[in-house]
Coordinates of C-alpha atoms and ligand atoms in Angstrom, one line a residue:
X1 CA 36.2 -50.0 39.4
X2 CA 33.7 -52.5 40.7
X3 CA 33.1 -53.6 44.2
X4 CA 32.7 -57.3 44.1
X5 CA 33.1 -57.9 47.9
X6 CA 30.3 -58.4 50.3
X7 CA 29.5 -60.1 53.6
X8 CA 29.8 -63.6 52.2
X9 CA 32.8 -62.7 50.1
X10 CA 34.8 -60.0 52.0
X11 CA 38.2 -58.6 51.0
X12 CA 41.1 -59.8 53.2
X13 CA 42.7 -56.6 54.3
X14 CA 45.3 -55.7 56.9
X15 CA 45.8 -52.7 59.1
X16 CA 48.8 -50.7 57.9
X17 CA 48.7 -47.9 60.4
X18 CA 47.0 -47.4 63.8
X19 CA 47.5 -44.7 66.4
X20 CA 45.6 -43.0 69.2
X21 CA 43.9 -39.8 68.4
X22 CA 43.1 -39.2 72.1
X23 CA 46.1 -37.9 74.0
X24 CA 47.4 -38.5 77.6
X25 CA 44.8 -37.6 80.2
X26 CA 41.8 -38.5 77.9
X27 CA 39.0 -40.5 79.4
X28 CA 38.5 -42.5 76.2
X29 CA 40.5 -44.2 73.6
X30 CA 39.8 -43.3 70.0
X31 CA 42.0 -44.5 67.2
X32 CA 42.9 -43.6 63.7
X33 CA 43.2 -46.7 61.5
X34 CA 44.5 -47.2 58.0
X35 CA 43.6 -50.4 56.2
X36 CA 45.1 -51.6 52.9
X37 CA 43.0 -52.0 49.8
X38 CA 46.0 -53.2 47.8
X39 CA 45.0 -55.5 45.0
X40 CA 41.3 -55.3 45.8
X41 CA 40.1 -52.8 43.1
X42 CA 37.7 -51.5 45.8
X43 CA 36.4 -48.0 45.2
X44 CA 34.5 -45.9 47.7
X45 CA 33.1 -42.4 47.9
X46 CA 33.1 -39.9 50.8
X47 CA 30.1 -40.7 53.0
X48 CA 30.4 -44.5 52.5
X49 CA 31.0 -46.8 55.4
X50 CA 33.3 -49.7 55.8
X51 CA 31.9 -53.1 57.0
X52 CA 34.3 -55.1 59.1
X53 CA 33.9 -58.8 60.0
X54 CA 35.5 -59.0 63.4
X55 CA 36.9 -62.0 65.3
X56 CA 36.0 -62.8 68.9
X57 CA 38.7 -62.7 71.6
X58 CA 40.4 -66.1 71.8
X59 CA 40.0 -66.0 75.6
X60 CA 36.2 -65.8 75.2
X61 CA 36.4 -68.8 72.7
X62 CA 38.4 -70.8 75.3
X63 CA 35.9 -70.0 78.0
X64 CA 33.0 -71.1 75.8
X65 CA 34.8 -74.3 74.9
X66 CA 35.3 -75.0 78.6
X67 CA 31.5 -74.6 79.1
X68 CA 30.7 -77.1 76.4
X69 CA 33.6 -79.4 77.3
X70 CA 35.0 -79.4 73.8
X71 CA 38.6 -79.0 72.5
X72 CA 37.7 -76.9 69.5
X73 CA 39.0 -79.5 67.1
X74 CA 35.4 -80.9 66.6
X75 CA 34.1 -80.4 63.0
X76 CA 30.7 -78.7 62.7
X77 CA 28.3 -77.8 59.9
X78 CA 27.0 -74.2 60.0
X79 CA 23.5 -74.1 58.4
X80 CA 23.6 -70.3 57.9
X81 CA 26.7 -70.2 55.7
X82 CA 26.4 -73.9 54.6
X83 CA 30.0 -74.5 55.5
X84 CA 31.9 -76.9 57.6
X85 CA 34.2 -75.4 60.3
X86 CA 36.3 -76.5 63.2
X87 CA 34.3 -75.6 66.3
X88 CA 37.2 -73.2 67.3
X89 CA 37.2 -71.2 64.1
X90 CA 33.3 -71.1 64.1
X91 CA 33.4 -69.6 67.6
X92 CA 36.1 -67.2 66.6
X93 CA 34.6 -65.8 63.4
X94 CA 30.9 -66.7 63.2
X95 CA 29.3 -66.7 66.6
X96 CA 28.0 -64.0 68.9
X97 CA 29.6 -65.0 72.2
X98 CA 28.4 -62.0 74.2
X99 CA 24.7 -62.4 74.0
X100 CA 22.5 -65.4 74.6
X101 CA 19.1 -65.6 72.9
X102 CA 15.8 -67.1 73.9
X103 CA 16.5 -70.5 72.3
X104 CA 19.7 -70.7 74.3
X105 CA 17.9 -70.0 77.5
X106 CA 15.1 -72.4 76.7
X107 CA 17.6 -75.1 76.0
X108 CA 19.3 -74.5 79.4
X109 CA 15.9 -74.4 81.1
X110 CA 14.8 -77.7 79.5
X111 CA 18.0 -79.4 80.4
X112 CA 18.5 -78.0 83.9
X113 CA 14.9 -77.5 85.1
X114 CA 16.2 -74.4 86.9
X115 CA 13.3 -72.5 88.6
X116 CA 15.3 -69.3 88.2
X117 CA 15.4 -69.7 84.4
X118 CA 11.7 -70.6 84.3
X119 CA 10.9 -67.4 86.1
X120 CA 13.1 -65.4 83.8
X121 CA 11.5 -66.9 80.7
X122 CA 8.1 -65.7 81.8
X123 CA 6.9 -62.9 79.6
X124 CA 6.2 -60.6 82.6
X125 CA 9.8 -60.6 83.4
X126 CA 11.0 -58.9 80.2
X127 CA 13.1 -56.1 81.9
X128 CA 14.6 -58.6 84.2
X129 CA 15.4 -60.9 81.3
X130 CA 17.1 -58.0 79.3
X131 CA 19.2 -57.1 82.4
X132 CA 20.1 -60.8 82.8
X133 CA 21.2 -61.1 79.2
X134 CA 23.3 -57.9 79.5
X135 CA 25.2 -59.5 82.3
X136 CA 25.5 -63.2 81.4
X137 CA 27.2 -64.4 78.3
X138 CA 26.4 -67.9 76.8
X139 CA 29.7 -69.1 78.2
X140 CA 28.9 -67.7 81.7
X141 CA 25.6 -69.6 81.6
X142 CA 27.2 -72.9 80.4
X143 CA 29.8 -72.6 83.1
X144 CA 27.1 -71.9 85.8
X145 CA 24.8 -74.8 84.6
X146 CA 27.7 -77.1 84.2
X147 CA 25.7 -80.3 84.3
X148 CA 23.9 -79.3 81.0
X149 CA 25.3 -81.2 78.0
X150 CA 25.5 -79.5 74.6
X151 CA 26.8 -81.4 71.5
X152 CA 29.1 -79.5 69.2
X153 CA 26.7 -79.8 66.2
X154 CA 24.0 -78.1 68.2
X155 CA 26.0 -74.9 68.8
X156 CA 25.4 -73.0 65.5
X157 CA 21.6 -73.2 66.0
X158 CA 22.0 -72.1 69.7
X159 CA 24.1 -69.0 69.2
X160 CA 23.3 -65.7 67.4
X161 CA 25.5 -64.9 64.4
X162 CA 28.4 -62.5 64.8
X163 CA 27.4 -59.5 62.7
X164 CA 29.5 -57.0 60.7
X165 CA 30.5 -53.7 62.4
X166 CA 30.2 -50.5 60.3
X167 CA 32.5 -47.5 60.4
X168 CA 32.3 -44.2 58.5
X169 CA 35.1 -43.9 56.1
X170 CA 37.5 -41.0 57.2
X171 CA 39.6 -40.7 54.0
X172 CA 39.1 -39.7 50.4
X173 CA 40.3 -42.2 47.8
X174 CA 41.6 -39.3 45.7
X175 CA 44.3 -38.9 48.4
X176 CA 44.7 -42.5 49.5
X177 CA 44.0 -44.7 46.4
X178 CA 45.0 -47.9 48.2
X179 CA 43.8 -47.2 51.7
X180 CA 40.7 -46.7 53.7
X181 CA 40.8 -44.7 57.0
X182 CA 38.6 -45.0 60.1
X183 CA 38.1 -43.2 63.4
X184 CA 37.2 -45.8 66.0
X185 CA 36.2 -45.2 69.6
X186 CA 37.2 -48.3 71.6
X187 CA 34.2 -49.7 73.6
X188 CA 34.9 -50.9 77.0
X189 CA 32.6 -51.0 80.0
X190 CA 31.9 -52.8 83.3
X191 CA 28.8 -54.9 83.7
X192 CA 26.4 -54.6 86.7
X193 CA 28.2 -57.7 88.0
X194 CA 31.5 -55.8 87.9
X195 CA 33.0 -57.7 84.9
X196 CA 35.1 -55.7 82.5
X197 CA 34.0 -56.2 78.9
X198 CA 35.3 -54.9 75.5
X199 CA 33.3 -54.3 72.3
X200 CA 34.0 -57.2 69.9
X201 CA 34.7 -55.1 66.8
X202 CA 36.6 -52.3 68.4
X203 CA 38.7 -54.7 70.6
X204 CA 39.6 -56.6 67.5
X205 CA 40.5 -53.5 65.4
X206 CA 42.1 -51.4 68.1
X207 CA 43.9 -53.9 70.3
X208 CA 44.1 -57.5 68.9
X209 CA 44.7 -57.2 65.2
X210 CA 48.5 -57.1 64.5
X211 CA 49.7 -54.4 62.1
X212 CA 50.3 -55.8 58.6
X213 CA 49.6 -59.4 59.8
X214 CA 46.1 -60.1 61.0
X215 CA 43.6 -60.5 58.2
X216 CA 40.7 -58.0 58.6
X217 CA 37.8 -59.1 56.3
X218 CA 35.9 -56.0 55.0
X219 CA 33.6 -54.7 52.3
X220 CA 32.2 -51.3 51.4
X221 CA 28.7 -50.3 52.6
X222 CA 27.7 -47.5 50.2
X223 CA 25.9 -44.6 51.7
X224 CA 22.3 -44.0 50.7
X225 CA 22.5 -40.2 50.1
X226 CA 25.0 -39.2 52.8
X227 CA 27.4 -37.7 50.3
X228 CA 28.9 -34.4 49.1
X229 CA 26.6 -32.2 47.0
X230 CA 27.2 -32.8 43.3
X231 CA 27.6 -29.0 43.0
X232 CA 31.1 -28.2 44.2
X233 CA 30.0 -24.5 44.7
X234 CA 27.4 -25.6 47.4
X235 CA 28.1 -24.7 51.0
X236 CA 28.2 -27.5 53.5
X237 CA 27.5 -27.4 57.3
X238 CA 28.9 -30.4 59.1
X239 CA 27.8 -31.4 62.6
X240 CA 29.9 -34.2 64.0
X241 CA 30.8 -34.6 67.7
X242 CA 33.0 -37.6 68.7
X243 CA 33.5 -40.2 66.0
X244 CA 30.9 -38.3 64.0
X245 CA 33.8 -36.3 62.7
X246 CA 35.0 -39.3 60.6
X247 CA 33.2 -38.7 57.3
X248 CA 33.9 -35.0 57.3
X249 CA 37.7 -35.7 57.1
X250 CA 36.8 -37.6 53.9
X251 CA 34.5 -34.7 52.7
X252 CA 37.2 -32.0 53.2
X253 CA 40.0 -34.1 51.7
X254 CA 37.8 -34.7 48.7
X255 CA 36.8 -31.0 48.3
X256 CA 40.3 -29.8 48.7
X257 CA 41.7 -32.2 46.2
X258 CA 39.0 -31.2 43.7
X259 CA 39.6 -27.5 44.5
X260 CA 35.9 -27.2 45.3
X261 CA 35.1 -23.5 45.9
X262 CA 32.0 -24.2 48.1
X263 CA 32.2 -23.0 51.8
X264 CA 32.7 -25.5 54.6
X265 CA 31.6 -25.2 58.2
X266 CA 32.4 -27.8 60.9
X267 CA 30.8 -28.1 64.3
X268 CA 32.9 -30.5 66.3
X269 CA 32.6 -31.5 70.0
X270 CA 34.4 -33.8 72.4
X271 CA 35.2 -34.0 76.1
X272 CA 38.4 -32.0 76.5
X273 CA 40.3 -29.9 74.0
X274 CA 43.8 -30.9 75.3
X275 CA 43.2 -34.6 74.7
X276 CA 40.2 -35.2 72.5
X277 CA 40.5 -32.8 69.5
X278 CA 40.7 -35.4 66.7
X279 CA 42.8 -34.4 63.7
X280 CA 43.4 -31.0 65.3
X281 CA 46.2 -30.0 62.9
X282 CA 44.1 -30.8 59.8
X283 CA 41.2 -28.6 60.9
X284 CA 43.3 -25.7 62.3
X285 CA 45.3 -25.5 59.1
X286 CA 42.1 -25.4 57.0
X287 CA 40.7 -22.7 59.3
X288 CA 44.0 -20.7 58.9
X289 CA 43.8 -21.1 55.1
X290 CA 40.2 -19.7 55.4
X291 CA 38.9 -22.9 53.8
X292 CA 36.9 -23.8 57.0
X293 CA 34.6 -22.2 59.5
X294 CA 35.2 -24.1 62.7
X295 CA 33.2 -24.1 65.9
X296 CA 34.3 -26.3 68.8
X297 CA 32.4 -27.5 71.8
X298 CA 34.5 -29.2 74.5
X299 CA 31.9 -30.5 76.9
X300 CA 34.1 -31.1 80.0
X301 CA 36.5 -28.1 79.9
X302 CA 34.1 -25.6 81.5
X303 CA 31.8 -25.5 84.5
X304 CA 28.8 -26.2 82.2
X305 CA 28.4 -28.6 79.3
X306 CA 29.0 -27.1 75.9
X307 CA 27.7 -29.2 73.0
X308 CA 27.7 -28.7 69.2
X309 CA 24.0 -27.6 69.2
X310 CA 24.9 -24.8 71.7
X311 CA 27.4 -23.4 69.2
X312 CA 24.8 -23.8 66.4
X313 CA 22.5 -21.6 68.5
X314 CA 25.2 -19.0 69.2
X315 CA 25.8 -18.9 65.4
X316 CA 22.1 -19.0 64.5
X317 CA 22.1 -15.9 62.3
X318 CA 25.0 -16.9 60.1
X319 CA 23.9 -20.5 60.1
X320 CA 20.4 -19.6 59.0
X321 CA 21.8 -17.3 56.3
X322 CA 23.8 -20.2 54.9
X323 CA 20.8 -22.5 54.9
X324 CA 18.7 -19.9 53.1
X325 CA 21.4 -19.6 50.5
X326 CA 21.1 -23.3 49.8
X327 CA 23.7 -24.9 52.2
X328 CA 23.6 -28.7 52.8
X329 CA 23.3 -29.7 56.5
X330 CA 24.9 -32.9 57.7
X331 CA 24.8 -34.6 61.1
X332 CA 26.8 -37.7 62.1
X333 CA 27.5 -39.6 65.3
X334 CA 25.4 -40.6 68.3
X335 CA 21.7 -41.3 67.4
X336 CA 20.4 -41.6 70.9
X337 CA 20.6 -38.0 72.1
X338 CA 22.9 -35.8 70.0
X339 CA 21.2 -36.2 66.6
X340 CA 17.7 -35.5 68.1
X341 CA 19.0 -32.4 69.9
X342 CA 20.8 -31.1 66.8
X343 CA 17.6 -31.5 64.8
X344 CA 15.5 -29.8 67.5
X345 CA 18.1 -26.9 67.6
X346 CA 18.0 -26.4 63.8
X347 CA 14.2 -26.3 64.0
X348 CA 14.4 -23.7 66.8
X349 CA 16.8 -21.7 64.6
X350 CA 14.4 -21.9 61.6
X351 CA 11.6 -20.6 63.9
X352 CA 13.6 -17.8 65.4
X353 CA 15.7 -16.7 62.4
X354 CA 13.2 -17.6 59.6
X355 CA 10.3 -16.2 61.5
X356 CA 8.4 -19.5 61.2
X357 CA 5.8 -21.0 63.4
X358 CA 6.9 -24.3 65.1
X359 CA 4.9 -26.2 62.6
X360 CA 6.4 -24.4 59.6
X361 CA 9.9 -24.8 61.1
X362 CA 9.2 -28.6 61.4
X363 CA 8.0 -28.6 57.8
X364 CA 11.1 -26.7 56.7
X365 CA 13.4 -29.5 58.1
X366 CA 11.1 -32.1 56.4
X367 CA 11.5 -30.3 53.1
X368 CA 15.3 -30.2 53.5
X369 CA 15.3 -33.9 54.1
X370 CA 13.2 -34.5 51.0
X371 CA 15.5 -32.3 49.0
X372 CA 18.5 -34.3 50.4
X373 CA 19.8 -31.1 52.0
X374 CA 19.4 -32.4 55.6
X375 CA 21.5 -35.6 55.7
X376 CA 22.0 -37.8 58.7
X377 CA 24.3 -40.7 59.3
X378 CA 23.7 -41.6 63.0
X379 CA 24.3 -44.8 65.0
Ligands
FAD1 C1 26.6 -46.5 59.7 C2 27.4 -46.6 61.0 C3 28.6 -45.9 61.1 C4 29.4 -46.0 62.2 N1 30.6 -45.3 62.3 C5 31.4 -45.4 63.3 C6 32.6 -44.7 63.4 O1 33.0 -44.0 62.5 N2 33.4 -44.9 64.5 C7 33.0 -45.7 65.5 O2 33.7 -45.8 66.5 N3 31.8 -46.3 65.5 C8 31.0 -46.3 64.4 N4 29.8 -47.0 64.4 C9 29.5 -47.9 65.5 C10 30.2 -49.3 65.3 O3 29.6 -49.9 64.1 C11 30.0 -50.2 66.4 O4 28.7 -50.3 66.8 C12 30.9 -49.8 67.6 O5 32.2 -49.7 67.3 C13 30.7 -50.9 68.7 O6 31.1 -52.1 68.2 P1 31.8 -53.2 69.1 O7 31.7 -54.5 68.3 O8 33.1 -52.8 69.6 O9 30.9 -53.3 70.4 P2 29.9 -54.5 70.7 O10 30.6 -55.8 70.9 O11 28.8 -54.6 69.6 O12 29.3 -54.0 72.0 C14 28.4 -52.9 72.0 C15 27.3 -53.3 73.0 O13 28.0 -53.4 74.3 C16 27.1 -53.0 75.3 N5 27.6 -51.8 75.9 C17 28.4 -50.8 75.4 N6 28.7 -49.9 76.3 C18 28.0 -50.3 77.4 C19 27.9 -49.8 78.7 N7 28.6 -48.6 79.0 N8 27.2 -50.4 79.6 C20 26.6 -51.6 79.3 N9 26.6 -52.1 78.1 C21 27.4 -51.5 77.2 C22 25.8 -52.6 74.6 O14 24.9 -53.8 74.6 C23 26.2 -52.3 73.1 O15 25.2 -52.6 72.2 C24 29.0 -46.8 63.3 C25 27.8 -47.5 63.2 C26 27.0 -47.4 62.1 C27 25.7 -48.2 62.0
NAP2 N1 32.4 -47.3 76.0 C1 33.0 -46.2 75.7 O1 34.2 -46.0 76.1 C2 32.3 -45.2 75.0 C3 32.7 -43.9 75.2 C4 32.0 -42.9 74.5 C5 31.0 -43.2 73.7 N2 30.5 -44.4 73.5 C6 29.4 -44.7 72.6 O2 29.9 -44.7 71.3 C7 29.1 -43.8 70.4 C8 29.9 -42.7 69.8 O3 30.6 -42.1 70.8 P1 31.7 -41.1 70.5 O4 33.0 -41.6 71.0 O5 31.7 -40.8 69.1 O6 31.4 -39.8 71.3 P2 30.1 -39.4 72.1 O7 29.8 -40.2 73.3 O8 29.0 -39.2 71.1 O9 30.6 -37.9 72.7 C9 31.1 -36.9 71.9 C10 30.8 -35.6 72.5 O10 29.4 -35.4 72.4 C11 28.9 -34.9 73.7 N3 27.5 -35.2 73.9 C12 26.9 -36.0 74.8 N4 25.6 -35.9 74.7 C13 25.3 -35.0 73.7 C14 24.1 -34.4 73.2 N5 22.9 -34.8 73.6 N6 24.3 -33.5 72.2 C15 25.5 -33.1 71.7 N7 26.6 -33.6 72.2 C16 26.6 -34.5 73.2 C17 29.8 -35.6 74.7 O11 29.8 -34.9 75.9 P3 29.7 -35.6 77.3 O12 30.2 -37.0 77.2 O13 30.7 -34.7 78.1 O14 28.3 -35.4 77.8 C18 31.2 -35.4 74.0 O15 31.7 -34.2 74.2 C19 28.0 -43.3 71.3 O16 26.8 -43.9 70.9 C20 28.4 -43.6 72.7 O17 27.2 -44.1 73.4 C21 31.2 -45.4 74.2

């Protein structure tokens, strides 16, 4: 099968199943989603990601239209895609309505002569400018500087493009030939000005898109190396707190369906066991069948934080033995803190269990990366 779909020519899918993985009492909302690939001929491998082209919230579109005093019926030409759109559908599908850029601010400044904007646009005020842009959407600004006139045709060159969102695929196509599954954490937060905001992609996928009805444009983003070992006898160590667990569901489904004899070890972590143990039955059943070593770190159940890397350290002897016997090591999920801490812990284990100096331990991880035995998919 060939994948002929891409950002400019996505497949029109629909969500066929969606349910909360987090249970009552959870402090977050993480969803399982199944999207249809019927009629697409799309193929994917465990480790690949799915790219979704989301739509903005229609309320955000209406607020922007109010700011530019347009109806949405106006026809505009988009230079990026070289297509003509109604202004409403352009704002819905093509424009980043959450973040203004420099040209947008410069235009406002030139047309309003606002001294506040002049000060912000000075280079010395970079942190202030970033904070300002975190809080003020283009529509907020247009509604504040309401005397500024913007013509419909100018809009595409004033707004940033709406970019695809990527999600690790959480299913094996051997089990679900016409579906692709995702594990999506809904993003919602309150700005410094007290305004409640939702992430564009997750709000579209988790709340707004209607099951079986709303078109969800998508394409496959192949992984570059983050894949199961070709040798089905190889052992795999999977570290994936939070949504980082998604590709490992695909890995295990694939390995079970191929009856791969290699050993599997999962380090999962989330906030609370009673509400945030994603795909609990699947993992516990595999553990019971002795197909999976499972180490769980629920960070908010005890008096002190327990993270995946703390369990790695507790299990350092066995973990190092697996690595020395040729196991592949995977890490997936948060890039800002977790992935760095996990790498530092593995390095510490290499030093303590492998009897290596800090420098040699660092070199060991580097070698594993070069051999594609240390694989990361972090975001
Ligand atoms: C290869 C890859 C795989 C991924 N896999 C998954 C996956 O399996 N599951 C998953 O859920 N996600 C995954 N992601 C992340 C996903 O692509 C999106 O980035 C995420 O869903 C947020 O998108 P959004 O459109 O909802 O949010 P956006 O509209 O893009 O909003 C996010 C932005 O909101 C702002 N923001 C967010 N929180 C706060 C806050 N508390 N305070 C202030 N500002 C804030 C920040 O500016 C942030 O950049 C993956 C990313 C990559 C690159
Ligand atoms: N807006 C939202 O609602 C929201 C919520 C969560 C995450 N996010 C963002 O979405 C991305 C993915 O989040 P996610 O839902 O997959 O979960 P996540 O935020 O990565 O959290 C998953 C688990 O990892 C723990 N953790 C925190 N810091 C860690 C570290 N340094 N090392 C190891 N584990 C650590 C968390 O504990 P603690 O949280 O108890 O410290 C939690 O138990 C992250 O980049 C995060 O910033 C957004």
